[in-house]
PDB file of C-alpha atoms in Angstrom:
ATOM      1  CA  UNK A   1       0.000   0.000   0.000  1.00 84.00           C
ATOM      2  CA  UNK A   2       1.123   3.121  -0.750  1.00 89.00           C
ATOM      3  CA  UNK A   3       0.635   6.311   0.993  1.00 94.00           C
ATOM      4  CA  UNK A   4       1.162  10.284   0.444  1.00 95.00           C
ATOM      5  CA  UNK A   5       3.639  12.430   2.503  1.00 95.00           C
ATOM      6  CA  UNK A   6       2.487  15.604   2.582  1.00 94.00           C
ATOM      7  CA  UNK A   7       1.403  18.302   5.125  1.00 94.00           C
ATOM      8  CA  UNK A   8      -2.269  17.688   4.770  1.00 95.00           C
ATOM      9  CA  UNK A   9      -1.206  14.352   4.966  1.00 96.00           C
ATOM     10  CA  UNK A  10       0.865  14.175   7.761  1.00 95.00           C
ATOM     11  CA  UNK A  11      -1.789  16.314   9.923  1.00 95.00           C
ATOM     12  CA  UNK A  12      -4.896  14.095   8.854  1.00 94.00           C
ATOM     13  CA  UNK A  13      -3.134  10.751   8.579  1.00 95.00           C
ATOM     14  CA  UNK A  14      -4.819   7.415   7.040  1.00 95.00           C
ATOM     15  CA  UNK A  15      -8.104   6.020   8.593  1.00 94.00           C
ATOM     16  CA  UNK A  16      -7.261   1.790   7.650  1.00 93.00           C
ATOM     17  CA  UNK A  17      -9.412  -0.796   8.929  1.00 88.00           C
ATOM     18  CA  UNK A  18      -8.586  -4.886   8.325  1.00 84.00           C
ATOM     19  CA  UNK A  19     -10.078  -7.317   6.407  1.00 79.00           C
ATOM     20  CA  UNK A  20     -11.957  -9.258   8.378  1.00 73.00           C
ATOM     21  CA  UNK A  21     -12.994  -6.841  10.603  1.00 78.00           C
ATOM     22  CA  UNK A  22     -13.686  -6.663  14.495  1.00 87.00           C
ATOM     23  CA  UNK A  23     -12.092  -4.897  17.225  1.00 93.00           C
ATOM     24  CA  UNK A  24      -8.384  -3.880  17.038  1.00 95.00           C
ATOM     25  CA  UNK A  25      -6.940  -4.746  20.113  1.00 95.00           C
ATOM     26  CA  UNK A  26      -3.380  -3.529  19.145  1.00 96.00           C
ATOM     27  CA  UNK A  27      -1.157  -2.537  16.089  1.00 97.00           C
ATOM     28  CA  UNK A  28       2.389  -1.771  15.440  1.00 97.00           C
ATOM     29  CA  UNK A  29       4.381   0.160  12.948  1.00 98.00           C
ATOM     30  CA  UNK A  30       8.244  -2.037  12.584  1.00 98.00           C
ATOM     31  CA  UNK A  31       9.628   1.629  11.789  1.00 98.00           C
ATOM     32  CA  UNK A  32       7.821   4.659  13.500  1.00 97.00           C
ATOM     33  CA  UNK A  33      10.014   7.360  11.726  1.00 98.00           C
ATOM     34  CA  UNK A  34       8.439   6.083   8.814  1.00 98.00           C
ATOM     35  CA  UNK A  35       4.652   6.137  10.153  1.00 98.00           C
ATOM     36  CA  UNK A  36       2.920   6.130  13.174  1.00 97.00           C
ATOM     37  CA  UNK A  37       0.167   4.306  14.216  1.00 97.00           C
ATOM     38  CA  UNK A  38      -2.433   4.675  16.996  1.00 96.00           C
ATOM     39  CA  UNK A  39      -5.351   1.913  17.230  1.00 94.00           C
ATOM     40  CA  UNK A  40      -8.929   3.057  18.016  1.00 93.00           C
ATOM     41  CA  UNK A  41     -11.919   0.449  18.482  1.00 91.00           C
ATOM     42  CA  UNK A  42     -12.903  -0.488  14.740  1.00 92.00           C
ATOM     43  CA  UNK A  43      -9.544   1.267  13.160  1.00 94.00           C
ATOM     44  CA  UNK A  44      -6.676   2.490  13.048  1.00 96.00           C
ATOM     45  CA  UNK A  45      -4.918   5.884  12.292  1.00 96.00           C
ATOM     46  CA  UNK A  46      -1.701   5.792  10.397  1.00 97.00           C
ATOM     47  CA  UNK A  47       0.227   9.181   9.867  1.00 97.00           C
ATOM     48  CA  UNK A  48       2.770   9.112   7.619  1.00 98.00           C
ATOM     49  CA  UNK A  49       6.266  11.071   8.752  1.00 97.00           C
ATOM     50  CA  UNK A  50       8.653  10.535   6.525  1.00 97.00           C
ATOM     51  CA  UNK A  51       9.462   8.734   2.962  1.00 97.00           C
ATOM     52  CA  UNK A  52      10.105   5.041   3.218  1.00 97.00           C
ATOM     53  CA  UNK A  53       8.918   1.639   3.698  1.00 97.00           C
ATOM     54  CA  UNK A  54       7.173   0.267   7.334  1.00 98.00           C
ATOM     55  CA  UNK A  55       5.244  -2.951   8.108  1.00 98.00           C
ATOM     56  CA  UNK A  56       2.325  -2.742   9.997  1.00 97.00           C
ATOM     57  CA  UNK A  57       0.726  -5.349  12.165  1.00 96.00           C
ATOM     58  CA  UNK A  58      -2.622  -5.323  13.537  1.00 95.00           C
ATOM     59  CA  UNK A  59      -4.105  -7.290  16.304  1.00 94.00           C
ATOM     60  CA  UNK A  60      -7.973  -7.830  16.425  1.00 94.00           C
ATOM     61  CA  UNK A  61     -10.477  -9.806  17.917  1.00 93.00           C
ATOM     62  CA  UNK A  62     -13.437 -10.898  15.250  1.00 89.00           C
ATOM     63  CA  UNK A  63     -16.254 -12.201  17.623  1.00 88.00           C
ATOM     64  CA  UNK A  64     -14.397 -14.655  19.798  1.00 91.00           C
ATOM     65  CA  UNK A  65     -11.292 -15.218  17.566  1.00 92.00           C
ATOM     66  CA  UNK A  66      -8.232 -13.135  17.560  1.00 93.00           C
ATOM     67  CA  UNK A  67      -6.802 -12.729  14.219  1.00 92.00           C
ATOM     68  CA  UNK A  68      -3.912 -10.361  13.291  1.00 93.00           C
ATOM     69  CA  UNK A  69      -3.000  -9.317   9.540  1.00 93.00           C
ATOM     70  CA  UNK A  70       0.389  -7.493   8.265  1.00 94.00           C
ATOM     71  CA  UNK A  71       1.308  -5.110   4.969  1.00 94.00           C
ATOM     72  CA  UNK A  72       4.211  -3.228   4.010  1.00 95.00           C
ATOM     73  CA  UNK A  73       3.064   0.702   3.849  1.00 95.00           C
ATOM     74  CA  UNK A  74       5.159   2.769   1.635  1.00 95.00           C
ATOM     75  CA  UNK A  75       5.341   5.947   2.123  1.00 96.00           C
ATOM     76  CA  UNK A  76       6.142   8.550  -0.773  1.00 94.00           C
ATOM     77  CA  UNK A  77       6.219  11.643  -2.702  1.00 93.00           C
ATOM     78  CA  UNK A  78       2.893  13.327  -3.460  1.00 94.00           C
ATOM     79  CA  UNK A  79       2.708  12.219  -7.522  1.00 91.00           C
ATOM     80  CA  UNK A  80       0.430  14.180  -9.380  1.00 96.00           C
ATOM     81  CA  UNK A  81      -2.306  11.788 -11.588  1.00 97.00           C
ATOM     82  CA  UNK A  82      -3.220  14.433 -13.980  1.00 97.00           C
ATOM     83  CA  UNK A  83      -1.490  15.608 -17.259  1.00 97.00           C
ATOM     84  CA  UNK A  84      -4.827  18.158 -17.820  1.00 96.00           C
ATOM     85  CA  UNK A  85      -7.129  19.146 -15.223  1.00 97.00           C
ATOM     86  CA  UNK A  86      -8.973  21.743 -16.456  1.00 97.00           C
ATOM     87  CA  UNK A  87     -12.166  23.901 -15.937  1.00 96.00           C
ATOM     88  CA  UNK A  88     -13.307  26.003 -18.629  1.00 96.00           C
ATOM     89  CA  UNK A  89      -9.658  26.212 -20.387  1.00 95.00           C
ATOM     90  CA  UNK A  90      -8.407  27.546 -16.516  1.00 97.00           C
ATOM     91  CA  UNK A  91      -5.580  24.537 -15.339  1.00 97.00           C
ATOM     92  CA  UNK A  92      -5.820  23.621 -11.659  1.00 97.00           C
ATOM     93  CA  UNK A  93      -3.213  21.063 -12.024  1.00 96.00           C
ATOM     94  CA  UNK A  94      -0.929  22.844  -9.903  1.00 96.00           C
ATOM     95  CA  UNK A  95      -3.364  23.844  -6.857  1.00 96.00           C
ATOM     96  CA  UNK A  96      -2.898  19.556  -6.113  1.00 97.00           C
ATOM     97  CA  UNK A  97      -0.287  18.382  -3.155  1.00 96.00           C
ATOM     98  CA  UNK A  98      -2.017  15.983  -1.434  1.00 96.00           C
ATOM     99  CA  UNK A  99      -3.814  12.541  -1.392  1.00 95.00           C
ATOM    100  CA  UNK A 100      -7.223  14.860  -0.822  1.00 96.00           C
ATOM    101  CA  UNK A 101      -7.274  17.778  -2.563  1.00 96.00           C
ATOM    102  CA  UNK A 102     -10.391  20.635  -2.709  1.00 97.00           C
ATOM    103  CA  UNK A 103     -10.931  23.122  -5.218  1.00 97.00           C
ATOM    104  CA  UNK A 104     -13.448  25.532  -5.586  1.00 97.00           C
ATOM    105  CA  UNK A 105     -13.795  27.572  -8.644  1.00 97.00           C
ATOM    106  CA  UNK A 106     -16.235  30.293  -8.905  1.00 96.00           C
ATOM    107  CA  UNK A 107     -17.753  30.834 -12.998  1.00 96.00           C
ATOM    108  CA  UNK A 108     -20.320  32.878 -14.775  1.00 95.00           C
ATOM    109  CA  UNK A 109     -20.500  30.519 -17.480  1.00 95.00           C
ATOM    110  CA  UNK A 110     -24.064  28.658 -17.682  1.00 95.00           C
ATOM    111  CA  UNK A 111     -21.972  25.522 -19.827  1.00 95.00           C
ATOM    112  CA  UNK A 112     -19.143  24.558 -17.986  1.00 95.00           C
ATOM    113  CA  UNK A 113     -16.386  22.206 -19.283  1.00 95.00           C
ATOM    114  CA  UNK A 114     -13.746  19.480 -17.712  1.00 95.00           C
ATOM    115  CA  UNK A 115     -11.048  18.662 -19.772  1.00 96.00           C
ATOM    116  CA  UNK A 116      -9.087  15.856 -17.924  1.00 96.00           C
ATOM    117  CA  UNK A 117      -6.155  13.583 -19.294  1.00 96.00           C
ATOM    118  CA  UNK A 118      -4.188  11.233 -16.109  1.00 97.00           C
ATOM    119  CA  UNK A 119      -0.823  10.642 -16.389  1.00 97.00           C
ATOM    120  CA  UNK A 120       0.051   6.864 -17.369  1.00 97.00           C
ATOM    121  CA  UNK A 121      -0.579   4.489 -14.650  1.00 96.00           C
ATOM    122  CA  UNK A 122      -3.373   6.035 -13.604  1.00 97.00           C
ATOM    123  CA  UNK A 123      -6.822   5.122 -14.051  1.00 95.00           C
ATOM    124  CA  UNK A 124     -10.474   7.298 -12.432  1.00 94.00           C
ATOM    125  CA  UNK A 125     -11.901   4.538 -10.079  1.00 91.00           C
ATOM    126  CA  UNK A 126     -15.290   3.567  -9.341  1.00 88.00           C
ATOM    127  CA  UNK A 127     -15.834   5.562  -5.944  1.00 87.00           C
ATOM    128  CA  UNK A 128     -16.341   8.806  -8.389  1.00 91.00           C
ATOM    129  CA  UNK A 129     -19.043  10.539  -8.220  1.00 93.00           C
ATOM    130  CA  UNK A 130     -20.616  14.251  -9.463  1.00 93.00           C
ATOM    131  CA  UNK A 131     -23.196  15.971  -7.685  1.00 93.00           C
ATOM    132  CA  UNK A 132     -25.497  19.368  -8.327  1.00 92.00           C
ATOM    133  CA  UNK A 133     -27.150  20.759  -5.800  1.00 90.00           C
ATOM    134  CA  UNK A 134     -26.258  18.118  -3.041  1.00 87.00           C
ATOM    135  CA  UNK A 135     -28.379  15.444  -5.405  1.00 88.00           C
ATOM    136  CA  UNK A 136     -26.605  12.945  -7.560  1.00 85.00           C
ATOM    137  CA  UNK A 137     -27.086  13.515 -11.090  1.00 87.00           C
ATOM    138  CA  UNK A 138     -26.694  11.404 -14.588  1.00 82.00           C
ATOM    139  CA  UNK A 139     -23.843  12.966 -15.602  1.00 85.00           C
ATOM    140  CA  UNK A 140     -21.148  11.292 -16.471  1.00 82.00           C
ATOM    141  CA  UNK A 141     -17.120  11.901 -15.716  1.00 88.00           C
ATOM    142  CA  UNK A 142     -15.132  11.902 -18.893  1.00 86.00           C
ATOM    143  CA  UNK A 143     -12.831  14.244 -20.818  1.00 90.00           C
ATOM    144  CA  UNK A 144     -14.399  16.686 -22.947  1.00 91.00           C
ATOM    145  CA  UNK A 145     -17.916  16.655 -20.651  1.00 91.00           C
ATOM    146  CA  UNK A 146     -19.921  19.605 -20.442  1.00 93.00           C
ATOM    147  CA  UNK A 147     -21.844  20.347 -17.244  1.00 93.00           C
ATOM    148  CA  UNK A 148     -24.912  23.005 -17.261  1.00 92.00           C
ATOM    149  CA  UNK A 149     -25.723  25.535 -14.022  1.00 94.00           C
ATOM    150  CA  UNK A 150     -28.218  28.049 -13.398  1.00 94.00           C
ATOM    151  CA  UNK A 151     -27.577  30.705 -11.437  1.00 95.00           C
ATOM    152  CA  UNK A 152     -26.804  29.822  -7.437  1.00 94.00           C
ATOM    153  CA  UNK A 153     -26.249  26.519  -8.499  1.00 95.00           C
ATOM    154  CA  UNK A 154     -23.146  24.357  -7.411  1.00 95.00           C
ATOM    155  CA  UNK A 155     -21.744  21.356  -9.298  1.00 95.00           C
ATOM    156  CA  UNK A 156     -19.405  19.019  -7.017  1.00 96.00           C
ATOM    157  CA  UNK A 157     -16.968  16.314  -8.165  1.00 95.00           C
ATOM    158  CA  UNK A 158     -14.885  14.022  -6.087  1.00 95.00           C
ATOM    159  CA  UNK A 159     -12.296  12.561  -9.063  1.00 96.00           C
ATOM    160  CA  UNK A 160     -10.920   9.024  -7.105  1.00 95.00           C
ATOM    161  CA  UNK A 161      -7.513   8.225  -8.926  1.00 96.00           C
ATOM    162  CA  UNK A 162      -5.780   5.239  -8.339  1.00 94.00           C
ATOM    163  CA  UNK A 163      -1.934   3.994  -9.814  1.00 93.00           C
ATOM    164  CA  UNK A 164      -2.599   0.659 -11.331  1.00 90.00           C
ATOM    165  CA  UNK A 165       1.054  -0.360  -9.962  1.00 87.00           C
ATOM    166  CA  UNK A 166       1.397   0.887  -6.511  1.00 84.00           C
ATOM    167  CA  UNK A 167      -2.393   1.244  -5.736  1.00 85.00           C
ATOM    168  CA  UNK A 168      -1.522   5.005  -4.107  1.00 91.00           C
ATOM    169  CA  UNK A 169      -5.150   6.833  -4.128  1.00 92.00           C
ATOM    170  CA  UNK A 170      -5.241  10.477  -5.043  1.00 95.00           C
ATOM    171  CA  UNK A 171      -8.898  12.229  -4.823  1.00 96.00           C
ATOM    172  CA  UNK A 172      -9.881  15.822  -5.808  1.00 97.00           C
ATOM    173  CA  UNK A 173     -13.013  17.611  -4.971  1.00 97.00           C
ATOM    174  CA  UNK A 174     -13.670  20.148  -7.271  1.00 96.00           C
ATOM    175  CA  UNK A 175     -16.796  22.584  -6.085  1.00 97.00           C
ATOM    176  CA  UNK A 176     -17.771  24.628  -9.517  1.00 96.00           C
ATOM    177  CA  UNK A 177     -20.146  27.724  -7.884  1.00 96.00           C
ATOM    178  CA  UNK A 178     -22.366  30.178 -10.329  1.00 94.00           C
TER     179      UNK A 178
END
């Protein structure tokens, strides 16, 4: 698994659970330079500090049996998924540094267009979504897609990127206002 070191990152850490499930009775990070760990009842937190490789192991109990699981975590450099990631011609490639990253952008334009192109590797994964108004609608997330407002109305995005070789997740939430 890989994970992002950045400063959003490092401040708002990982929220990992186990297969399996059940209640984590303990877990352990083999290099804590690397990334820290701190258990809660269902989960566990894991906050990256620095760039390199840890194992961690988690201890839980799944209704009477204790089971424990273990994965290498490797932490890295944020990569950026997009070659194009555009809004009406405007890049906001650049405004990205993080696994999570929120953009709002503020247009007069009734049609409003997203020109996106990823970066090799990377592929837009299922947990995408668009939203107007708070309400899911049919549109659909692809390059070259033009999205309608009205006045006062707010189109949101949440683009879930994934790299098919190291599985590191990058997601950006892009909030168009008119």
């Amino acid at each position: 698994m890989g994970v992002v070191l950045s400063e959003y990152d490092k401040k708002t850490g990982y929220t990992c659970g186990i297969d399996g499930g059940g209640k984590i009775l303990k877990v352990e990070s083999s290099n804590k330079s690397v990334a820290a760990v701190k258990k809660s009842q269902y989960c566990f937190f894991l906050i990256p500090k620095k760039l390199g490789t840890t194992k961690i192991t988690v201890t839980a109990l799944s209704g009477k049996k204790k089971i424990k699981r273990s994965g290498t975590v490797n932490v890295v450099k944020f990569q950026n998924p997009f070659q194009e990631l555009k809004v009406n011609n405007k890049s906001y490639k650049s405004k990205l540094n993080a696994s999570y990253n929120s953009i709002k952008i503020k247009t007069k334009k009734a049609k409003n267009k997203l020109k996106i192109k990823l970066k090799p590797g990377w592929e837009i994964d299922s947990d995408s979504w668009i939203m107007k108004d708070y309400h899911p609608t049919n549109y659909t997330l692809k390059n070259g897609q033009k999205y309608s407002l009205e006045k006062g109305e707010e189109l949101e995005m949440l683009i879930e990127v994934k790299n098919k070789k190291n599985g590191l997740s990058i997601g950006t939430h892009l909030i168009i206002q008119r």
